[in-house]
Tab-separated table of C-alpha atoms and ligand atoms in Angstrom:
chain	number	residue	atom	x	y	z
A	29	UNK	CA	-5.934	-28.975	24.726
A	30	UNK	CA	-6.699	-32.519	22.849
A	31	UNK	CA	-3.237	-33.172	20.508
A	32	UNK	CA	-4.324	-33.301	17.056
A	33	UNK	CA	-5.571	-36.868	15.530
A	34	UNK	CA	-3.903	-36.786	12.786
A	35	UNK	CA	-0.464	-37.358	12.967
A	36	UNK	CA	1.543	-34.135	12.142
A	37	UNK	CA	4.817	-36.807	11.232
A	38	UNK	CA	3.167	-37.353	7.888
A	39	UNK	CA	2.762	-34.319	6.882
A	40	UNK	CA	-0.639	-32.948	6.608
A	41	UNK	CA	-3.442	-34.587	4.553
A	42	UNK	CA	-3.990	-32.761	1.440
A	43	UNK	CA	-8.280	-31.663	1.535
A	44	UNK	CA	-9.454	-31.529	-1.573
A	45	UNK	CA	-12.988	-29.658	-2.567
A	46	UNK	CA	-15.510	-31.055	-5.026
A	47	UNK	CA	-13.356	-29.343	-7.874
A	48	UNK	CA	-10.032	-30.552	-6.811
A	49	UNK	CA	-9.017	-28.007	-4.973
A	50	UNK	CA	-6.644	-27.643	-2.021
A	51	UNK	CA	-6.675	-26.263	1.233
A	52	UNK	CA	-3.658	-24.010	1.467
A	53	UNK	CA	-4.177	-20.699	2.614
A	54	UNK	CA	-6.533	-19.540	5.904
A	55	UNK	CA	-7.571	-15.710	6.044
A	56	UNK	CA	-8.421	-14.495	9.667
A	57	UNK	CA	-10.333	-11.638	10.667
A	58	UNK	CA	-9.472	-11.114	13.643
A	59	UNK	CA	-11.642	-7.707	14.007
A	60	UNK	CA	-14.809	-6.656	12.274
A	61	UNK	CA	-14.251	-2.735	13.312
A	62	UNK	CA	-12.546	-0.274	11.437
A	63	UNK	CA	-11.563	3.313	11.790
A	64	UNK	CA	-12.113	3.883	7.826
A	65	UNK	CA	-15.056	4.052	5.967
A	66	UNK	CA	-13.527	3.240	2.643
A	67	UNK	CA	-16.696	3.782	0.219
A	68	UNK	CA	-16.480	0.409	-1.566
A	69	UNK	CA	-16.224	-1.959	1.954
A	70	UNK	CA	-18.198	0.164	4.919
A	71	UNK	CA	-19.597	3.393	3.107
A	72	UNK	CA	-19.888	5.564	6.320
A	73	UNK	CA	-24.011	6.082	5.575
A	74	UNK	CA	-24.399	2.471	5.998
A	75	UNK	CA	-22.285	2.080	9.027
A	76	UNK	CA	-22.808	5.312	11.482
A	77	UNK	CA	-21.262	5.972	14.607
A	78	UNK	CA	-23.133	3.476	16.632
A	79	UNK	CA	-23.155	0.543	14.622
A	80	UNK	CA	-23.441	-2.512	16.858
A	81	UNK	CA	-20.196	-4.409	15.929
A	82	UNK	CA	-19.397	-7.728	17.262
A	83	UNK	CA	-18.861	-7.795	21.241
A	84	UNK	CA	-15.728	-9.064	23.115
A	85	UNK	CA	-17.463	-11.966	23.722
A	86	UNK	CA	-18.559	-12.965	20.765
A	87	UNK	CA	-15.110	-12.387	19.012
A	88	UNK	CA	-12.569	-15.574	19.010
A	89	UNK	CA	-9.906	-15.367	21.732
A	90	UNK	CA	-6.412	-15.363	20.890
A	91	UNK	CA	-5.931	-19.288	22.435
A	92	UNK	CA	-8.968	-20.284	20.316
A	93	UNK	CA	-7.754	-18.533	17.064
A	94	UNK	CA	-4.594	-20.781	17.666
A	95	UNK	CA	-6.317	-23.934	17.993
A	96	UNK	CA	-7.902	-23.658	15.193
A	97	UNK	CA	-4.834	-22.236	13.113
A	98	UNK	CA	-3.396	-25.680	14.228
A	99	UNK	CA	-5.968	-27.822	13.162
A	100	UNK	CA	-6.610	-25.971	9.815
A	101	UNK	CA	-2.827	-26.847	9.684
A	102	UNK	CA	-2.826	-30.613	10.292
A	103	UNK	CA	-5.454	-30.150	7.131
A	104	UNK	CA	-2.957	-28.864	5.109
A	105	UNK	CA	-2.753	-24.878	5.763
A	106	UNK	CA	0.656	-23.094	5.948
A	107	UNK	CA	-0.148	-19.709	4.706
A	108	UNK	CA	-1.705	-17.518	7.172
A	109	UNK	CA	-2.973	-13.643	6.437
A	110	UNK	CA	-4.368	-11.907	9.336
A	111	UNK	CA	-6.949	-9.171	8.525
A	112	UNK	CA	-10.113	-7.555	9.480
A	113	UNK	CA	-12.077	-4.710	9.688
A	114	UNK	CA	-8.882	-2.867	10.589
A	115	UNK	CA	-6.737	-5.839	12.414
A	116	UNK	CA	-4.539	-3.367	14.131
A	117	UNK	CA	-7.594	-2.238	16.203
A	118	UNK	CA	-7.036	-5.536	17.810
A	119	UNK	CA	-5.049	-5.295	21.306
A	120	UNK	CA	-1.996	-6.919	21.743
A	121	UNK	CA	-1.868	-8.424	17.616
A	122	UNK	CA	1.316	-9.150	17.726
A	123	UNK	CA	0.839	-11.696	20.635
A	124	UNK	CA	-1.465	-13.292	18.529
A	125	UNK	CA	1.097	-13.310	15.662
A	126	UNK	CA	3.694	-15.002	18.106
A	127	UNK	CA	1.166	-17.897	18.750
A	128	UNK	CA	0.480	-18.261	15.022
A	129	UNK	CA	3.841	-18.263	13.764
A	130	UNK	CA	5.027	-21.104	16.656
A	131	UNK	CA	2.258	-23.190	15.044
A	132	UNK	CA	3.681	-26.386	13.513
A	133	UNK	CA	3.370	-26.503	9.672
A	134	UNK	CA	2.608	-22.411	9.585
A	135	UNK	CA	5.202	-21.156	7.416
A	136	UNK	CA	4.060	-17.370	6.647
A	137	UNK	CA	1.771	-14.920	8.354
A	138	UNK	CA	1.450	-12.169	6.762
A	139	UNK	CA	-1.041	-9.211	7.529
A	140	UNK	CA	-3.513	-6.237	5.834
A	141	UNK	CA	-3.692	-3.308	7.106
A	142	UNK	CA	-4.824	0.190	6.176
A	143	UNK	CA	-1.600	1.324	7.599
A	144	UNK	CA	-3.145	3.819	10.102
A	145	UNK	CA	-2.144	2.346	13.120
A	146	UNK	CA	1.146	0.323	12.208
A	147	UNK	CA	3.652	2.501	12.288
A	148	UNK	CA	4.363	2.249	16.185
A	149	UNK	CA	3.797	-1.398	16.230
A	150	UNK	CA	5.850	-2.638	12.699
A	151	UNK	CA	9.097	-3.668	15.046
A	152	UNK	CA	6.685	-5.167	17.594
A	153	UNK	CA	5.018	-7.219	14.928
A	154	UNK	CA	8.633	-8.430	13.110
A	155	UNK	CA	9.767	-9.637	16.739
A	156	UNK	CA	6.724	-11.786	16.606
A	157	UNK	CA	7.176	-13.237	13.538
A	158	UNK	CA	5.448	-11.670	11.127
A	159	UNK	CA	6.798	-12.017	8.109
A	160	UNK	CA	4.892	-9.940	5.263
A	161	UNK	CA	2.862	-6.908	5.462
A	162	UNK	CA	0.183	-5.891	2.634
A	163	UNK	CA	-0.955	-2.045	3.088
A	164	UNK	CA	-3.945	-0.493	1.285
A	165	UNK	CA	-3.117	2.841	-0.128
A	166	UNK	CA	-5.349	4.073	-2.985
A	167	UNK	CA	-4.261	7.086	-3.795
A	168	UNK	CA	-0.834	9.337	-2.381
A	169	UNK	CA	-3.489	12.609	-3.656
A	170	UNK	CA	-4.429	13.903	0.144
A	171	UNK	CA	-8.231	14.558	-0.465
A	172	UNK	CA	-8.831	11.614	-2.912
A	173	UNK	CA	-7.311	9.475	0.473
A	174	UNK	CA	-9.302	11.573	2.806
A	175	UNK	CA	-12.491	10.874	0.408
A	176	UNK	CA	-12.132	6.817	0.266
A	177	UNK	CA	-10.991	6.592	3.684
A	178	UNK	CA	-14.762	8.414	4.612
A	179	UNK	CA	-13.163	11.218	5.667
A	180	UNK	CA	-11.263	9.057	8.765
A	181	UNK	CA	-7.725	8.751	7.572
A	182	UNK	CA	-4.531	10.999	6.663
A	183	UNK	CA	-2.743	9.817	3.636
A	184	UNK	CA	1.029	10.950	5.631
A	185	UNK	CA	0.303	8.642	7.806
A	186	UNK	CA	-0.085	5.723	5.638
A	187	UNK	CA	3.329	6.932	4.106
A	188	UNK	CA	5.052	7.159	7.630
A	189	UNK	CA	3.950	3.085	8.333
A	190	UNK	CA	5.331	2.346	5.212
A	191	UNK	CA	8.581	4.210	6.199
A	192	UNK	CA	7.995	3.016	9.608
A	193	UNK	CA	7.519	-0.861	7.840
A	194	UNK	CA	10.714	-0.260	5.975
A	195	UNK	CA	12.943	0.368	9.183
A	196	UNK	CA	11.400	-2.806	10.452
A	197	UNK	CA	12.680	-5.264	7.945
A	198	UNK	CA	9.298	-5.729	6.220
A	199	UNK	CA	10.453	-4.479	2.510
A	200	UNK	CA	9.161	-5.405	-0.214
A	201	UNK	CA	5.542	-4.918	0.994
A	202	UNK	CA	2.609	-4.856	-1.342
A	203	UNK	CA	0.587	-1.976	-1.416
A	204	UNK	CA	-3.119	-2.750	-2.230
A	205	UNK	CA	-4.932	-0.452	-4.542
A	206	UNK	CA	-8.728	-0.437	-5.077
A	207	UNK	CA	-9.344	1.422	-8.405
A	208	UNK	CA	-12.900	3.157	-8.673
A	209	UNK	CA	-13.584	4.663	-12.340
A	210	UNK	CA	-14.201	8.745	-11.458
A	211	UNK	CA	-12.661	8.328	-8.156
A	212	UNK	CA	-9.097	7.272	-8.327
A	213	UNK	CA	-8.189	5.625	-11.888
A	214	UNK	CA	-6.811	8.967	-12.832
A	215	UNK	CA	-3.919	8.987	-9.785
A	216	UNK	CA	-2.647	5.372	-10.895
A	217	UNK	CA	0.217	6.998	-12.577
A	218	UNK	CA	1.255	9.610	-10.197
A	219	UNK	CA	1.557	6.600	-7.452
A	220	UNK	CA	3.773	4.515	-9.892
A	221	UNK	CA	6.137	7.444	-9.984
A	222	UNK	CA	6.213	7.515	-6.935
A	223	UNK	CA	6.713	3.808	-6.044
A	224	UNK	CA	8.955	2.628	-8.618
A	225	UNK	CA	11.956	2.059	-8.218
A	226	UNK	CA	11.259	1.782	-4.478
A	227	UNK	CA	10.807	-2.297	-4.534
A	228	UNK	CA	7.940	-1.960	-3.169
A	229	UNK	CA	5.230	-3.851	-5.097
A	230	UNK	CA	1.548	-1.964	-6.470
A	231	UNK	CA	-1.316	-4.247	-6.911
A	232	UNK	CA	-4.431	-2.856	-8.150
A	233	UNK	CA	-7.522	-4.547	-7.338
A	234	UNK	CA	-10.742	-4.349	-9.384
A	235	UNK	CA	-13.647	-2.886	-7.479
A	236	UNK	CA	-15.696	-6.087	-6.347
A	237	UNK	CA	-19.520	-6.448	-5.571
A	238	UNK	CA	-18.898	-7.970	-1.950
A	239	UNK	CA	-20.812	-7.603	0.452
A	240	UNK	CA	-24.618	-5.701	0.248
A	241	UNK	CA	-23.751	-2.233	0.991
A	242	UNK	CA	-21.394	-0.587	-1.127
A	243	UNK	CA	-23.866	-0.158	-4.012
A	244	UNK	CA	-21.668	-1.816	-6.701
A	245	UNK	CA	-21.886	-0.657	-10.360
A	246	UNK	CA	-20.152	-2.533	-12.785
A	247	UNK	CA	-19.426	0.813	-14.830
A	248	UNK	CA	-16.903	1.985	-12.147
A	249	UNK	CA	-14.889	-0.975	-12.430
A	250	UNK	CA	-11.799	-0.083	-14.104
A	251	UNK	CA	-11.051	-3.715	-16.045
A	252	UNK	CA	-7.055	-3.923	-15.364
A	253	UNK	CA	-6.745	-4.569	-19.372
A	254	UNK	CA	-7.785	-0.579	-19.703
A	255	UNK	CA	-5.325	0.259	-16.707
A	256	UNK	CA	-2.866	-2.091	-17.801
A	257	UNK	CA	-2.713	-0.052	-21.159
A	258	UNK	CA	-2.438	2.820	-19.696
A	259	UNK	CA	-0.024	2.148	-17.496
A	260	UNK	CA	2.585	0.584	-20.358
A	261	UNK	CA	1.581	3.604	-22.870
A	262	UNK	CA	3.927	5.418	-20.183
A	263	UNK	CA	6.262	2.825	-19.030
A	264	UNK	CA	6.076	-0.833	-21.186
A	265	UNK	CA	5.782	-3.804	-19.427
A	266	UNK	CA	6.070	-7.645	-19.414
A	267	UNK	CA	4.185	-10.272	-17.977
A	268	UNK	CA	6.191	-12.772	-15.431
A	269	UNK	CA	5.358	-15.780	-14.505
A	270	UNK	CA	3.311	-16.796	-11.402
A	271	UNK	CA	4.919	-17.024	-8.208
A	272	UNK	CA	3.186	-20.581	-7.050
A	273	UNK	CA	-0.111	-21.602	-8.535
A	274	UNK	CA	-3.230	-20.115	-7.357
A	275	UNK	CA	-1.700	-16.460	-6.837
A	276	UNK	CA	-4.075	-14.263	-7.543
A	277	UNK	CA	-2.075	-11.141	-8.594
A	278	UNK	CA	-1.342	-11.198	-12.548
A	279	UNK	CA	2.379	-9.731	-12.483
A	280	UNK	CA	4.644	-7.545	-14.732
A	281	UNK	CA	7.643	-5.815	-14.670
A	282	UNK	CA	8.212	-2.453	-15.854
A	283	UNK	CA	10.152	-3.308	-18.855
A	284	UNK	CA	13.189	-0.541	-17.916
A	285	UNK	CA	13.674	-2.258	-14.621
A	286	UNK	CA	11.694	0.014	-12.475
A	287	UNK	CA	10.162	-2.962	-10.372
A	288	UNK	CA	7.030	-4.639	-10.242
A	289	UNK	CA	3.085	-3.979	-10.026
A	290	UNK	CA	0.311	-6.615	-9.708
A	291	UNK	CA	-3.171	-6.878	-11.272
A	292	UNK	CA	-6.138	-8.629	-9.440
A	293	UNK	CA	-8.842	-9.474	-11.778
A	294	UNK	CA	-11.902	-10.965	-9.969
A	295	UNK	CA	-14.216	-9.096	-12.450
A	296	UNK	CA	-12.823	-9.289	-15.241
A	297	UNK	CA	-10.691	-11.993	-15.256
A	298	UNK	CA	-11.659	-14.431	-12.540
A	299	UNK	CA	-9.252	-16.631	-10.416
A	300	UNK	CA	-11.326	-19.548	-9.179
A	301	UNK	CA	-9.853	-22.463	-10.717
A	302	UNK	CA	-7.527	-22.798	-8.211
A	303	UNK	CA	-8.581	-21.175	-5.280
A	304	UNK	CA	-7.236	-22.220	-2.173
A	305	UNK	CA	-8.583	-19.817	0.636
A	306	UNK	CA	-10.807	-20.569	3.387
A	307	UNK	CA	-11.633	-18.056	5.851
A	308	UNK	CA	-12.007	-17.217	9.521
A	309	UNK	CA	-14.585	-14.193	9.912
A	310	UNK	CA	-13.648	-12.694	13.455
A	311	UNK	CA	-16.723	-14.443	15.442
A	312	UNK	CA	-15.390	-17.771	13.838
A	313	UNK	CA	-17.449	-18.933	11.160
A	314	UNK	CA	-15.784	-20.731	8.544
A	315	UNK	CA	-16.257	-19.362	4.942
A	316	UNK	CA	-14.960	-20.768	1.749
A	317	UNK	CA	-15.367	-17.889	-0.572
A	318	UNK	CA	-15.016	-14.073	-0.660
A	319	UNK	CA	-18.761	-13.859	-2.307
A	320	UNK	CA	-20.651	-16.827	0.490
A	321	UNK	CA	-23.811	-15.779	1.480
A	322	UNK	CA	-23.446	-17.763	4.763
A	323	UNK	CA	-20.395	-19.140	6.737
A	324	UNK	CA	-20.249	-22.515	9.021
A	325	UNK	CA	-20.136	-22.031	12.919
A	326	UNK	CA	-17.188	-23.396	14.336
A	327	UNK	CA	-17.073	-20.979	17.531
A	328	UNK	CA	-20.098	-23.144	19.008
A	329	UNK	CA	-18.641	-26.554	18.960
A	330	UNK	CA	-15.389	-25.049	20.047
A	331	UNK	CA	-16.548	-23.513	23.045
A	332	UNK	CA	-19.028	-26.345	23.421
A	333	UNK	CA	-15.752	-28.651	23.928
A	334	UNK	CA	-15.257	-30.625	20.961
A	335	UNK	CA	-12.590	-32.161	20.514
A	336	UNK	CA	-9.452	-31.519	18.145
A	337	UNK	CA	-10.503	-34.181	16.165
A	338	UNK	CA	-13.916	-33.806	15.928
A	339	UNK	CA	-13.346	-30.425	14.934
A	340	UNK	CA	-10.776	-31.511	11.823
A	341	UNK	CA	-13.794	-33.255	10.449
A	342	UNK	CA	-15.711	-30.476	10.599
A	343	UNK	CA	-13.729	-28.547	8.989
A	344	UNK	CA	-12.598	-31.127	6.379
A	345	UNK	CA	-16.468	-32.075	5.981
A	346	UNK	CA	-16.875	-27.877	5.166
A	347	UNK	CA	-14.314	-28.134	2.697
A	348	UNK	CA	-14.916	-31.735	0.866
A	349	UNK	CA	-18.351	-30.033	-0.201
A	350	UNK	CA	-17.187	-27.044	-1.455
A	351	UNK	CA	-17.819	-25.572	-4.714
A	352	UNK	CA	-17.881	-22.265	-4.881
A	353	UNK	CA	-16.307	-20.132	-7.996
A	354	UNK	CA	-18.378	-16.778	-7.463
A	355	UNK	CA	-16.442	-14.976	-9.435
A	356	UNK	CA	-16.421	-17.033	-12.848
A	357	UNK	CA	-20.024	-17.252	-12.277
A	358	UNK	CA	-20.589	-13.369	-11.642
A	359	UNK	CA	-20.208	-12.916	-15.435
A	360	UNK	CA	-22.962	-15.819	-16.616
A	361	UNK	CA	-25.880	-14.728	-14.007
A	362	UNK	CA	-28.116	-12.716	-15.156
A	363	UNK	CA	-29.132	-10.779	-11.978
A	364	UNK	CA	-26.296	-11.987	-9.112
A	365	UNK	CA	-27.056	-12.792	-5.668
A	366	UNK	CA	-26.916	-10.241	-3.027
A	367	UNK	CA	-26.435	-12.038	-0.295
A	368	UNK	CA	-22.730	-11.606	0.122
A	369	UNK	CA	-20.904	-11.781	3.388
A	370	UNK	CA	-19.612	-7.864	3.952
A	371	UNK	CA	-16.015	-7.691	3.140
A	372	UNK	CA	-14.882	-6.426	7.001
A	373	UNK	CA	-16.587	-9.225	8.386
A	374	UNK	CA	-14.252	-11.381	6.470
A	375	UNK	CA	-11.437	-9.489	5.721
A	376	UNK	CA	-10.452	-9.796	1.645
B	410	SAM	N1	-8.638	-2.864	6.813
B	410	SAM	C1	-7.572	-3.552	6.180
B	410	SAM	C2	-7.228	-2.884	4.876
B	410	SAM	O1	-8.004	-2.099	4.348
B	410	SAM	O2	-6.148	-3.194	4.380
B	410	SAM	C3	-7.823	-5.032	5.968
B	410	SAM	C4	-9.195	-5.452	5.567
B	410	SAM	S1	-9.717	-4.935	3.959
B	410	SAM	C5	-11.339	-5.603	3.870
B	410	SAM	C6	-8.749	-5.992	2.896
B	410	SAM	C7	-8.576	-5.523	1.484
B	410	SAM	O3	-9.814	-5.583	0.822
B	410	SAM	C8	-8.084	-4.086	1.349
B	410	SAM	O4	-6.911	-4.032	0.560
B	410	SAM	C9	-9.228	-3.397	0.654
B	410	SAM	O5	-8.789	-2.358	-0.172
B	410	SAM	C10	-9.892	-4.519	-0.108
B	410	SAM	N2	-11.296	-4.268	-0.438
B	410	SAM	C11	-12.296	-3.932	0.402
B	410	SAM	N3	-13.468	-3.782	-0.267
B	410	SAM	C12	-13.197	-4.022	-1.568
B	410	SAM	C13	-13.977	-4.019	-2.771
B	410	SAM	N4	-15.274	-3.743	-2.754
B	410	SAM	N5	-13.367	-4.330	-3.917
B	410	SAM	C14	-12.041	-4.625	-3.952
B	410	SAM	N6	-11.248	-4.656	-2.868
B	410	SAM	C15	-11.815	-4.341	-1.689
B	411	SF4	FE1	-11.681	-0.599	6.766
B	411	SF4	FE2	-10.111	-1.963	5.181
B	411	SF4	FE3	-12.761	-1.905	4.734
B	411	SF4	FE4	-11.340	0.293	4.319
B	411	SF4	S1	-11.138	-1.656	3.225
B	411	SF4	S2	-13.270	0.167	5.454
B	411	SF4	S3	-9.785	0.135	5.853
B	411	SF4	S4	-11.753	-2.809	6.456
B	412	SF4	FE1	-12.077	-18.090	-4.514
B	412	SF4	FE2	-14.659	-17.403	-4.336
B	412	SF4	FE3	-12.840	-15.612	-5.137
B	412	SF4	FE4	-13.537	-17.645	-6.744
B	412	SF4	S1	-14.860	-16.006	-6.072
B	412	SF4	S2	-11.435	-16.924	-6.317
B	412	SF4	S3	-13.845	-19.270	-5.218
B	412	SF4	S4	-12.937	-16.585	-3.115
């Protein structure tokens, strides 16, 4: 492989976007299956048993997700999160985890999971390098998990990889909930009693109109204001201050000391003023929002031969012209587009 052009002894070269924003953070997918059917990403009546998913072939290989990782990194990347469709349906991830984390200037990978598969691979994955884990858990009520996992997944086992996580060094890990009004908003306080106290940190996530297929209606978005009440009419709260800029979690504390929960707002309070994410979908187009309608090939120049770095200003050309802020325009248009990119294509 071509050494990168630009030299990695001056640090990398800040990108900028047409609104001043930076390139900091790189989202792979590095799968587009999944073994869930979670109603608001792959509602099992849109995706049946034989939908045709991407092909070994067509999927990035390990060596080229890691050439890219390091020229996304000579661009300024150090944040990695791998994710998918369900990454741990990926063979061998935490090979690919050891080649990330080696990369020069990479100085987190983190992953997503569902949790249904992690348990007997958490040590395997710390070994490598990973360093944080982010598990989706909606609900600890068995048949509300069985519902928005389409009927695929057993909310035990969730609880066992987060044990299983634990034992492997990953603690604190976030655990991701997607709050549907009529669905799950009314088990949001039975999973903070069970969580706090435990370090581990909730985030609840606003159901989002991605993608075309999970027939969105903004009347089963729960705005995190509403839960946010809720939640400190039963234990108060405070606000803290950001970690770094451009996290998109609002945090609190529960004001007794029971820990911390997050709130991400993309509907109702939007988060694009300083978004920093590009990301990888798993057949390696390059996408610069969560909401694109389209993504930029870079899997045909790189197995075309390009260079290392031809391929920088490729990806520095993608990311000069980009403008997107989806979400703070969601709430101006009067009918928004549908032509989303599908959220396991592209991995959240
Ligand atoms: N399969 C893994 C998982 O579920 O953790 C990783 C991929 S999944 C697409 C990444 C995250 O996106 C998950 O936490 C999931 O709950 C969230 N997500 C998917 N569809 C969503 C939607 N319509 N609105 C909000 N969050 C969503
Ligand atoms: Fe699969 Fe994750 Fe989408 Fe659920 S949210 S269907 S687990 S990719
Ligand atoms: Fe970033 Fe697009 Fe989400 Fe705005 S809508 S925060 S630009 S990914």
């Amino acid at each position: 492989m071509d050494a990168p052009a630009i030299p990695l002894g001056f640090g990398p070269a800040a990108q900028r976007d047409l609104r001043g924003r930076v390139l900091r953070d790189l989202r792979i997918s590095v799968v587009d299956r999944c073994n869930f059917r979670c109603p608001y990403c792959m509602p099992e009546d849109q995706y049946p048993r034989d939908h045709e998913f991407l092909s070994k072939a067509e999927r990035l290989r390990f060596e080229e997700i890691e050439r890219l990782t390091r020229i996304f990194a000579t661009l300024g990347v150090h944040k990695l999160r791998l994710t998918g469709g369900e990454p741990l349906l990926r063979r061998d991830l935490p090979e690919l985890v050891r080649k990330l984390a080696a990369v020069p200037g990479i100085d987190d990978v983190a992953l997503t999971t569902n949790g249904s598969l992690l348990a007997p691979q958490a040590q395997a994955l710390r070994e490598a390098g990973l360093q944080r884990i982010t598990l989706s858990l909606d609900t600890i009520v068995p048949e509300t998990f069985r519902r928005m996992s389409g009927g695929r997944g057993e909310v035990g086992v969730v609880l066992e990889a987060i044990a299983a996580a634990e034992r492997a060094g990953f603690a604190p890990l976030k655990l991701n909930v997607v709050v549907m009004r009529g669905t799950n908003d009314d088990e949001v306080l039975g999973l903070l009693e069970r969580f706090r106290g435990s370090g581990h940190i909730v985030r609840f996530i606003e159901y989002m109109d991605v993608g075309t297929c999970n027939d969105w209606r903004r009347d089963l978005v729960v705005p995190s204001a509403e839960l946010r009440a809720r939640i400190a009419a039963r234990w108060p709260l405070r606000e803290l201050e950001p970690n770094y800029g451009g996290e998109v979690a609002r945090r609190y504390a529960f004001a007794d000391g029971g820990g911390e929960i997050g709130f991400i707002s993309s509907v109702t309070e939007p988060f694009c003023g300083d978004c920093s994410r590009a990301r990888l979908s798993a057949d390696g187009r390059l996408y610069t929002c969560l909401f694109a309608g389209s993504g930029h090939d870079l899997r045909g120049p790189l197995r075309a031969g390009i260079g290392d770095a031809e391929l920088a200003g490729l990806i520095r050309a993608v990311w000069s012209a980009r403008e997107d802020r989806y979400s703070e325009l969601r709430s101006e248009a009067t009918s928004a587009s549908r032509e989303h990119v599908e959220m396991y294509a592209i991995g959240g």
